[in-house]
Structure formats: C-alpha cells, structure tokens
Amino acid sequence: SYELTQAPSVSASPGQTASIPCSGHKLGDKFVFWYQQKPRQSPILVIYENYMRPSGIPERFSGSNSGNTATLTISGTQPMDEADYYCQTWDRDTVIFGGGTKLTVL
Amino acid sequence: QVQLVESGGGLVQTGMSLRLSCAASGSTFSSYPMHWVRQAPGKGLEWVAVIWSDGGKKFYSGFAEGRFTISRDNSKNTLFLQMSSLRVEDTAVYYCARDGTWNDAPKFYFDYWGQGVLVTVSS
C-alpha cells in the first residue's frame, strides 16, 4: 500500500521560512493536499492540488510537488502557525495521510 | 457557512455497535461526496470511508471493511457511520468531512470538517 513519510518535527523562528517535506514513491505524479491542525481543533485545509490555496488561507502558505517529495512552505512564519501539519494524497480510491509534522515556532 | 455537526459518540465495550451521525448545513449536501476520518488520541489522521454524492458508491479503509458502513440520507442532509464489532483500537475522535469537489465522484480531499465526536471502546 502507498505510504507518505513526514518528519515528526520542524522548527522555525518567527519571520523565517519553514519548510515541511512529505515523501512518497513518485509523489510528483499525484495531487497532494495539506492540513493544519492546532491542539483540540479540527484540521483545516491549507493547500490543495499541490499548490492551490483555499480562500482565507494567507499567502505565506505555499506548496510544491515534484519527484518523490512535496513541500509545504510557510514564508514569514508567525507564532500562530505553530501546529501539526499533515500531507495527504489518494491512491486506488483510498486516502493516505502522512504521519504529521509538528511545527514549533521558537 | 458550511457546518458539519457530528453526534452519536460515547463509551462502548468491545464487540458492541455504535452509529455516528453528521448533520450538514450551509451547502447543497446532496452534491458532495462525504468522508469519515478518525484520529486516535495523540495520533495522526486516518481515513475511514467515502460515499459518493448520490450514495451509489462507497469505499473503505482496510480496517473498516466489513465492520463499518457509511451511508447518507440526502433528504435529511445527514451522513452516517454504522460501526460494529468495535475494538479498543477503534477509540478515536471521528470527523465527518466534505469532499473538495462539487460532483458525484470524489476528489479525495477535505475542504470542510466537523468538530469531531469521541468514540471510546473499552475492554
């Protein structure tokens, strides 16, 4: 079965750029989606179809996907961006999530 | 404003059954495929099942196949998850989530999520 791999944690200082990678076999051939989840809250879609931002999501959130790696990039990271981030794709009519990356804004 | 409100969770013993509901408002419920996603305490997200907008097709994750049944009542804007033969490892917050496409067939991502409902299975 298809798998997505994420690093457990990433840190960034306020104002810096945070990059959160997600890897999978030939992931660049698939659509990748990203969700932000803060403690005790439901997930929020922040990127869909590799790089598209839903309305209401700040421009500092961007996405890319090529080869075996998709990346969520947060430019000018803010303390409010501290959260768990999950990548997601689908394969053969099933949904696959990465294990999640905890972003700490120091 | 799209709202998804889950209900029906609670504490049950292993082997028992439980039915979750998700009441939708603020959009044309019958136009969207719908999903259930769960999250065990302190763990990541795990997809459970999807149902096409007209209810004609359903797909399940491996752990749900044969034990869980997803269904919907478009006349009542409600999504359901019937869970049977529950196991301790089914303990989780269960979210209903709207698919990101306004179409019969899903695009397999989630643009709106409910607040979740906790299911606890004890031995």
PDB file of C-alpha atoms in Angstrom:
ATOM      1  CA  SER A   1       0.000   0.000   0.000  1.00  0.00           C
ATOM      2  CA  TYR A   2       1.073   3.566  -0.650  1.00  0.00           C
ATOM      3  CA  GLU A   3       2.804   5.462   2.147  1.00  0.00           C
ATOM      4  CA  LEU A   4       3.627   9.083   2.895  1.00  0.00           C
ATOM      5  CA  THR A   5       6.537   9.969   5.172  1.00  0.00           C
ATOM      6  CA  GLN A   6       6.861  13.159   7.199  1.00  0.00           C
ATOM      7  CA  ALA A   7       9.464  14.255   9.717  1.00  0.00           C
ATOM      8  CA  PRO A   8       7.985  14.298  13.241  1.00  0.00           C
ATOM      9  CA  SER A   9       9.024  17.860  13.945  1.00  0.00           C
ATOM     10  CA  VAL A  10      10.292  21.045  12.344  1.00  0.00           C
ATOM     11  CA  SER A  11      11.144  24.352  13.974  1.00  0.00           C
ATOM     12  CA  ALA A  12      11.410  27.904  12.723  1.00  0.00           C
ATOM     13  CA  SER A  13      11.933  31.323  14.216  1.00  0.00           C
ATOM     14  CA  PRO A  14       9.267  33.992  13.755  1.00  0.00           C
ATOM     15  CA  GLY A  15       9.690  35.689  10.409  1.00  0.00           C
ATOM     16  CA  GLN A  16      11.761  32.865   8.944  1.00  0.00           C
ATOM     17  CA  THR A  17      10.702  30.355   6.306  1.00  0.00           C
ATOM     18  CA  ALA A  18       9.528  26.934   7.449  1.00  0.00           C
ATOM     19  CA  SER A  19       9.667  24.005   5.039  1.00  0.00           C
ATOM     20  CA  ILE A  20       7.748  20.833   5.774  1.00  0.00           C
ATOM     21  CA  PRO A  21       8.536  17.939   3.427  1.00  0.00           C
ATOM     22  CA  CYS A  22       6.406  14.912   2.623  1.00  0.00           C
ATOM     23  CA  SER A  23       7.817  11.992   0.670  1.00  0.00           C
ATOM     24  CA  GLY A  24       6.323   9.095  -1.248  1.00  0.00           C
ATOM     25  CA  HIS A  25       7.067   6.967  -4.277  1.00  0.00           C
ATOM     26  CA  LYS A  26       6.583   9.083  -7.423  1.00  0.00           C
ATOM     27  CA  LEU A  27       4.573  11.526  -5.318  1.00  0.00           C
ATOM     28  CA  GLY A  28       5.013  14.150  -8.021  1.00  0.00           C
ATOM     29  CA  ASP A  29       2.603  12.152 -10.178  1.00  0.00           C
ATOM     30  CA  LYS A  30      -0.170  12.618  -7.651  1.00  0.00           C
ATOM     31  CA  PHE A  31      -2.078  15.517  -6.145  1.00  0.00           C
ATOM     32  CA  VAL A  32      -1.014  16.453  -2.620  1.00  0.00           C
ATOM     33  CA  PHE A  33      -3.091  18.255  -0.026  1.00  0.00           C
ATOM     34  CA  TRP A  34      -2.031  19.847   3.257  1.00  0.00           C
ATOM     35  CA  TYR A  35      -3.913  20.335   6.507  1.00  0.00           C
ATOM     36  CA  GLN A  36      -3.125  22.391   9.588  1.00  0.00           C
ATOM     37  CA  GLN A  37      -4.342  21.166  12.954  1.00  0.00           C
ATOM     38  CA  LYS A  38      -3.966  23.106  16.172  1.00  0.00           C
ATOM     39  CA  PRO A  39      -4.457  21.445  19.586  1.00  0.00           C
ATOM     40  CA  ARG A  40      -8.059  20.452  20.303  1.00  0.00           C
ATOM     41  CA  GLN A  41      -9.218  21.761  16.918  1.00  0.00           C
ATOM     42  CA  SER A  42     -10.351  20.155  13.693  1.00  0.00           C
ATOM     43  CA  PRO A  43      -7.970  20.139  10.726  1.00  0.00           C
ATOM     44  CA  ILE A  44      -8.077  22.974   8.197  1.00  0.00           C
ATOM     45  CA  LEU A  45      -7.200  22.643   4.518  1.00  0.00           C
ATOM     46  CA  VAL A  46      -4.325  24.998   3.714  1.00  0.00           C
ATOM     47  CA  ILE A  47      -3.161  23.708   0.294  1.00  0.00           C
ATOM     48  CA  TYR A  48      -4.985  21.611  -2.296  1.00  0.00           C
ATOM     49  CA  GLU A  49      -3.859  20.117  -5.597  1.00  0.00           C
ATOM     50  CA  ASN A  50      -0.182  20.648  -4.795  1.00  0.00           C
ATOM     51  CA  TYR A  51      -0.076  24.445  -4.623  1.00  0.00           C
ATOM     52  CA  MET A  52      -3.580  25.930  -4.617  1.00  0.00           C
ATOM     53  CA  ARG A  53      -4.655  27.984  -1.603  1.00  0.00           C
ATOM     54  CA  PRO A  54      -8.279  27.915  -0.419  1.00  0.00           C
ATOM     55  CA  SER A  55      -9.878  31.282   0.152  1.00  0.00           C
ATOM     56  CA  GLY A  56      -8.978  32.690   3.536  1.00  0.00           C
ATOM     57  CA  ILE A  57      -5.589  30.988   3.732  1.00  0.00           C
ATOM     58  CA  PRO A  58      -2.765  33.532   3.991  1.00  0.00           C
ATOM     59  CA  GLU A  59      -0.408  33.967   1.048  1.00  0.00           C
ATOM     60  CA  ARG A  60       2.539  32.934   3.200  1.00  0.00           C
ATOM     61  CA  PHE A  61       1.391  29.321   2.775  1.00  0.00           C
ATOM     62  CA  SER A  62       2.594  27.714  -0.463  1.00  0.00           C
ATOM     63  CA  GLY A  63       3.083  24.214  -1.787  1.00  0.00           C
ATOM     64  CA  SER A  64       5.135  22.340  -4.338  1.00  0.00           C
ATOM     65  CA  ASN A  65       5.345  18.756  -5.525  1.00  0.00           C
ATOM     66  CA  SER A  66       7.964  17.115  -7.698  1.00  0.00           C
ATOM     67  CA  GLY A  67       9.747  13.787  -7.920  1.00  0.00           C
ATOM     68  CA  ASN A  68       9.244  11.948  -4.650  1.00  0.00           C
ATOM     69  CA  THR A  69       8.730  14.991  -2.416  1.00  0.00           C
ATOM     70  CA  ALA A  70       6.010  17.521  -1.762  1.00  0.00           C
ATOM     71  CA  THR A  71       6.783  20.542   0.378  1.00  0.00           C
ATOM     72  CA  LEU A  72       4.643  22.919   2.366  1.00  0.00           C
ATOM     73  CA  THR A  73       6.417  26.243   2.761  1.00  0.00           C
ATOM     74  CA  ILE A  74       5.437  28.931   5.215  1.00  0.00           C
ATOM     75  CA  SER A  75       7.139  32.230   4.459  1.00  0.00           C
ATOM     76  CA  GLY A  76       7.465  34.710   7.282  1.00  0.00           C
ATOM     77  CA  THR A  77       6.346  32.173   9.874  1.00  0.00           C
ATOM     78  CA  GLN A  78       4.176  33.575  12.649  1.00  0.00           C
ATOM     79  CA  PRO A  79       3.612  32.208  16.161  1.00  0.00           C
ATOM     80  CA  MET A  80       0.019  31.409  15.162  1.00  0.00           C
ATOM     81  CA  ASP A  81       1.364  28.944  12.587  1.00  0.00           C
ATOM     82  CA  GLU A  82       2.553  26.603  15.334  1.00  0.00           C
ATOM     83  CA  ALA A  83       0.541  23.453  14.697  1.00  0.00           C
ATOM     84  CA  ASP A  84       0.612  19.919  13.335  1.00  0.00           C
ATOM     85  CA  TYR A  85       0.694  19.694   9.547  1.00  0.00           C
ATOM     86  CA  TYR A  86      -0.453  16.650   7.596  1.00  0.00           C
ATOM     87  CA  CYS A  87       0.135  15.887   3.945  1.00  0.00           C
ATOM     88  CA  GLN A  88      -2.392  13.730   2.119  1.00  0.00           C
ATOM     89  CA  THR A  89      -2.888  12.076  -1.239  1.00  0.00           C
ATOM     90  CA  TRP A  90      -5.045   9.316  -2.619  1.00  0.00           C
ATOM     91  CA  ASP A  91      -4.406   6.077  -4.411  1.00  0.00           C
ATOM     92  CA  ARG A  92      -6.791   3.440  -5.751  1.00  0.00           C
ATOM     93  CA  ASP A  93      -9.873   5.054  -4.209  1.00  0.00           C
ATOM     94  CA  THR A  94      -8.360   5.309  -0.743  1.00  0.00           C
ATOM     95  CA  VAL A  95      -6.926   8.269   1.125  1.00  0.00           C
ATOM     96  CA  ILE A  96      -3.436   8.280   2.566  1.00  0.00           C
ATOM     97  CA  PHE A  97      -2.190  10.687   5.228  1.00  0.00           C
ATOM     98  CA  GLY A  98       1.362  11.321   6.264  1.00  0.00           C
ATOM     99  CA  GLY A  99       2.160  10.866   9.919  1.00  0.00           C
ATOM    100  CA  GLY A 100       2.176  14.601  10.554  1.00  0.00           C
ATOM    101  CA  THR A 101       4.843  17.185  11.342  1.00  0.00           C
ATOM    102  CA  LYS A 102       4.744  19.345  14.422  1.00  0.00           C
ATOM    103  CA  LEU A 103       5.879  22.871  13.575  1.00  0.00           C
ATOM    104  CA  THR A 104       7.334  24.726  16.525  1.00  0.00           C
ATOM    105  CA  VAL A 105       7.792  28.466  16.179  1.00  0.00           C
ATOM    106  CA  LEU A 106      10.570  29.376  18.577  1.00  0.00           C
TER     107      LEU A 106
ATOM    108  CA  GLN B   1     -21.282  28.979   6.020  1.00  0.00           C
ATOM    109  CA  VAL B   2     -20.824  25.218   5.823  1.00  0.00           C
ATOM    110  CA  GLN B   3     -21.421  23.438   9.104  1.00  0.00           C
ATOM    111  CA  LEU B   4     -20.919  19.771   9.882  1.00  0.00           C
ATOM    112  CA  VAL B   5     -22.023  18.567  13.306  1.00  0.00           C
ATOM    113  CA  GLU B   6     -21.283  15.024  14.433  1.00  0.00           C
ATOM    114  CA  SER B   7     -23.160  13.167  17.128  1.00  0.00           C
ATOM    115  CA  GLY B   8     -23.623   9.666  18.483  1.00  0.00           C
ATOM    116  CA  GLY B   9     -20.254   9.078  20.088  1.00  0.00           C
ATOM    117  CA  GLY B  10     -19.692   7.666  23.539  1.00  0.00           C
ATOM    118  CA  LEU B  11     -18.264   4.845  25.597  1.00  0.00           C
ATOM    119  CA  VAL B  12     -18.943   1.278  24.497  1.00  0.00           C
ATOM    120  CA  GLN B  13     -17.463  -2.123  25.199  1.00  0.00           C
ATOM    121  CA  THR B  14     -15.549  -4.237  22.726  1.00  0.00           C
ATOM    122  CA  GLY B  15     -17.753  -6.105  20.289  1.00  0.00           C
ATOM    123  CA  MET B  16     -20.591  -3.627  20.519  1.00  0.00           C
ATOM    124  CA  SER B  17     -22.010  -1.338  17.835  1.00  0.00           C
ATOM    125  CA  LEU B  18     -22.411   2.408  17.509  1.00  0.00           C
ATOM    126  CA  ARG B  19     -23.941   4.715  14.915  1.00  0.00           C
ATOM    127  CA  LEU B  20     -22.491   8.132  14.252  1.00  0.00           C
ATOM    128  CA  SER B  21     -24.394  10.918  12.518  1.00  0.00           C
ATOM    129  CA  CYS B  22     -23.230  14.087  10.835  1.00  0.00           C
ATOM    130  CA  ALA B  23     -25.748  16.858  10.195  1.00  0.00           C
ATOM    131  CA  ALA B  24     -24.792  19.189   7.365  1.00  0.00           C
ATOM    132  CA  SER B  25     -25.957  22.711   6.653  1.00  0.00           C
ATOM    133  CA  GLY B  26     -24.923  25.718   4.614  1.00  0.00           C
ATOM    134  CA  SER B  27     -24.374  23.987   1.299  1.00  0.00           C
ATOM    135  CA  THR B  28     -26.077  21.597  -1.082  1.00  0.00           C
ATOM    136  CA  PHE B  29     -25.313  18.423   0.826  1.00  0.00           C
ATOM    137  CA  SER B  30     -26.567  16.135  -1.912  1.00  0.00           C
ATOM    138  CA  SER B  31     -23.994  17.486  -4.379  1.00  0.00           C
ATOM    139  CA  TYR B  32     -20.929  16.492  -2.394  1.00  0.00           C
ATOM    140  CA  PRO B  33     -19.229  13.191  -1.687  1.00  0.00           C
ATOM    141  CA  MET B  34     -18.614  12.812   2.038  1.00  0.00           C
ATOM    142  CA  HIS B  35     -15.987  11.117   4.183  1.00  0.00           C
ATOM    143  CA  TRP B  36     -15.296   9.928   7.692  1.00  0.00           C
ATOM    144  CA  VAL B  37     -11.799  10.450   9.100  1.00  0.00           C
ATOM    145  CA  ARG B  38     -10.639   9.445  12.568  1.00  0.00           C
ATOM    146  CA  GLN B  39      -7.844  10.376  14.942  1.00  0.00           C
ATOM    147  CA  ALA B  40      -6.790   8.202  17.848  1.00  0.00           C
ATOM    148  CA  PRO B  41      -5.709  10.083  20.991  1.00  0.00           C
ATOM    149  CA  GLY B  42      -2.336  11.698  20.403  1.00  0.00           C
ATOM    150  CA  LYS B  43      -2.051  10.168  16.931  1.00  0.00           C
ATOM    151  CA  GLY B  44      -2.375  11.259  13.321  1.00  0.00           C
ATOM    152  CA  LEU B  45      -5.291  11.391  10.923  1.00  0.00           C
ATOM    153  CA  GLU B  46      -6.667   8.169   9.460  1.00  0.00           C
ATOM    154  CA  TRP B  47      -9.216   7.973   6.671  1.00  0.00           C
ATOM    155  CA  VAL B  48     -12.188   5.686   7.285  1.00  0.00           C
ATOM    156  CA  ALA B  49     -14.573   5.764   4.328  1.00  0.00           C
ATOM    157  CA  VAL B  50     -16.094   7.760   1.465  1.00  0.00           C
ATOM    158  CA  ILE B  51     -19.530   7.814  -0.092  1.00  0.00           C
ATOM    159  CA  TRP B  52     -20.441   9.265  -3.465  1.00  0.00           C
ATOM    160  CA  SER B  53     -22.858  12.199  -3.504  1.00  0.00           C
ATOM    161  CA  ASP B  54     -25.763  10.012  -4.642  1.00  0.00           C
ATOM    162  CA  GLY B  55     -24.739   7.189  -2.320  1.00  0.00           C
ATOM    163  CA  GLY B  56     -24.083   4.935  -5.281  1.00  0.00           C
ATOM    164  CA  LYS B  57     -20.515   4.040  -4.404  1.00  0.00           C
ATOM    165  CA  LYS B  58     -18.642   3.555  -1.157  1.00  0.00           C
ATOM    166  CA  PHE B  59     -15.034   2.751  -0.354  1.00  0.00           C
ATOM    167  CA  TYR B  60     -13.465   1.836   2.953  1.00  0.00           C
ATOM    168  CA  SER B  61     -10.074   1.707   4.561  1.00  0.00           C
ATOM    169  CA  GLY B  62      -8.845  -1.814   5.270  1.00  0.00           C
ATOM    170  CA  PHE B  63      -9.621  -1.717   8.981  1.00  0.00           C
ATOM    171  CA  ALA B  64     -13.188  -0.566   8.300  1.00  0.00           C
ATOM    172  CA  GLU B  65     -14.049  -3.019   5.553  1.00  0.00           C
ATOM    173  CA  GLY B  66     -16.677  -5.474   6.749  1.00  0.00           C
ATOM    174  CA  ARG B  67     -17.221  -3.769  10.130  1.00  0.00           C
ATOM    175  CA  PHE B  68     -18.177  -0.179   9.277  1.00  0.00           C
ATOM    176  CA  THR B  69     -20.894   1.043   6.903  1.00  0.00           C
ATOM    177  CA  ILE B  70     -21.090   4.577   5.559  1.00  0.00           C
ATOM    178  CA  SER B  71     -24.446   5.852   4.367  1.00  0.00           C
ATOM    179  CA  ARG B  72     -26.310   9.079   3.798  1.00  0.00           C
ATOM    180  CA  ASP B  73     -29.812  10.499   3.710  1.00  0.00           C
ATOM    181  CA  ASN B  74     -29.791  13.401   1.272  1.00  0.00           C
ATOM    182  CA  SER B  75     -33.373  14.303   2.146  1.00  0.00           C
ATOM    183  CA  LYS B  76     -32.209  14.979   5.718  1.00  0.00           C
ATOM    184  CA  ASN B  77     -28.732  16.342   4.917  1.00  0.00           C
ATOM    185  CA  THR B  78     -27.207  13.695   7.131  1.00  0.00           C
ATOM    186  CA  LEU B  79     -24.229  11.363   6.875  1.00  0.00           C
ATOM    187  CA  PHE B  80     -23.933   8.199   8.942  1.00  0.00           C
ATOM    188  CA  LEU B  81     -21.299   5.725  10.053  1.00  0.00           C
ATOM    189  CA  GLN B  82     -22.533   2.425  11.436  1.00  0.00           C
ATOM    190  CA  MET B  83     -19.743   0.738  13.360  1.00  0.00           C
ATOM    191  CA  SER B  84     -19.942  -2.851  14.579  1.00  0.00           C
ATOM    192  CA  SER B  85     -17.625  -5.345  16.276  1.00  0.00           C
ATOM    193  CA  LEU B  86     -15.811  -2.408  17.834  1.00  0.00           C
ATOM    194  CA  ARG B  87     -12.270  -2.884  19.084  1.00  0.00           C
ATOM    195  CA  VAL B  88     -10.176  -0.982  21.594  1.00  0.00           C
ATOM    196  CA  GLU B  89      -8.081   0.322  18.704  1.00  0.00           C
ATOM    197  CA  ASP B  90     -11.181   2.000  17.228  1.00  0.00           C
ATOM    198  CA  THR B  91     -11.021   4.522  20.066  1.00  0.00           C
ATOM    199  CA  ALA B  92     -10.701   7.894  18.358  1.00  0.00           C
ATOM    200  CA  VAL B  93     -12.275  11.203  17.512  1.00  0.00           C
ATOM    201  CA  TYR B  94     -14.333  10.656  14.376  1.00  0.00           C
ATOM    202  CA  TYR B  95     -14.702  13.559  11.963  1.00  0.00           C
ATOM    203  CA  CYS B  96     -17.066  13.869   9.063  1.00  0.00           C
ATOM    204  CA  ALA B  97     -15.561  15.835   6.217  1.00  0.00           C
ATOM    205  CA  ARG B  98     -16.862  17.196   2.943  1.00  0.00           C
ATOM    206  CA  ASP B  99     -15.056  16.250  -0.235  1.00  0.00           C
ATOM    207  CA  GLY B 100     -13.458  19.113  -2.094  1.00  0.00           C
ATOM    208  CA  THR B 101     -15.421  18.589  -5.284  1.00  0.00           C
ATOM    209  CA  TRP B 102     -18.951  19.566  -6.223  1.00  0.00           C
ATOM    210  CA  ASN B 103     -19.576  16.418  -8.175  1.00  0.00           C
ATOM    211  CA  ASP B 104     -20.771  12.837  -7.873  1.00  0.00           C
ATOM    212  CA  ALA B 105     -17.306  11.321  -7.779  1.00  0.00           C
ATOM    213  CA  PRO B 106     -14.890  12.483  -5.053  1.00  0.00           C
ATOM    214  CA  LYS B 107     -11.511  14.142  -5.465  1.00  0.00           C
ATOM    215  CA  PHE B 108     -10.472  12.584  -2.175  1.00  0.00           C
ATOM    216  CA  TYR B 109      -9.622  15.624  -0.160  1.00  0.00           C
ATOM    217  CA  PHE B 110     -11.462  17.560   2.522  1.00  0.00           C
ATOM    218  CA  ASP B 111     -12.458  21.197   2.400  1.00  0.00           C
ATOM    219  CA  TYR B 112     -14.698  21.279   5.482  1.00  0.00           C
ATOM    220  CA  TRP B 113     -14.508  19.263   8.682  1.00  0.00           C
ATOM    221  CA  GLY B 114     -16.852  18.809  11.583  1.00  0.00           C
ATOM    222  CA  GLN B 115     -15.779  19.334  15.179  1.00  0.00           C
ATOM    223  CA  GLY B 116     -15.466  15.595  15.716  1.00  0.00           C
ATOM    224  CA  VAL B 117     -17.078  13.133  18.098  1.00  0.00           C
ATOM    225  CA  LEU B 118     -15.221  10.900  20.544  1.00  0.00           C
ATOM    226  CA  VAL B 119     -15.734   7.155  20.462  1.00  0.00           C
ATOM    227  CA  THR B 120     -14.181   5.219  23.321  1.00  0.00           C
ATOM    228  CA  VAL B 121     -14.105   1.438  23.217  1.00  0.00           C
ATOM    229  CA  SER B 122     -13.194  -0.297  26.447  1.00  0.00           C
ATOM    230  CA  SER B 123     -12.474  -3.914  27.209  1.00  0.00           C
TER     231      SER B 123
END
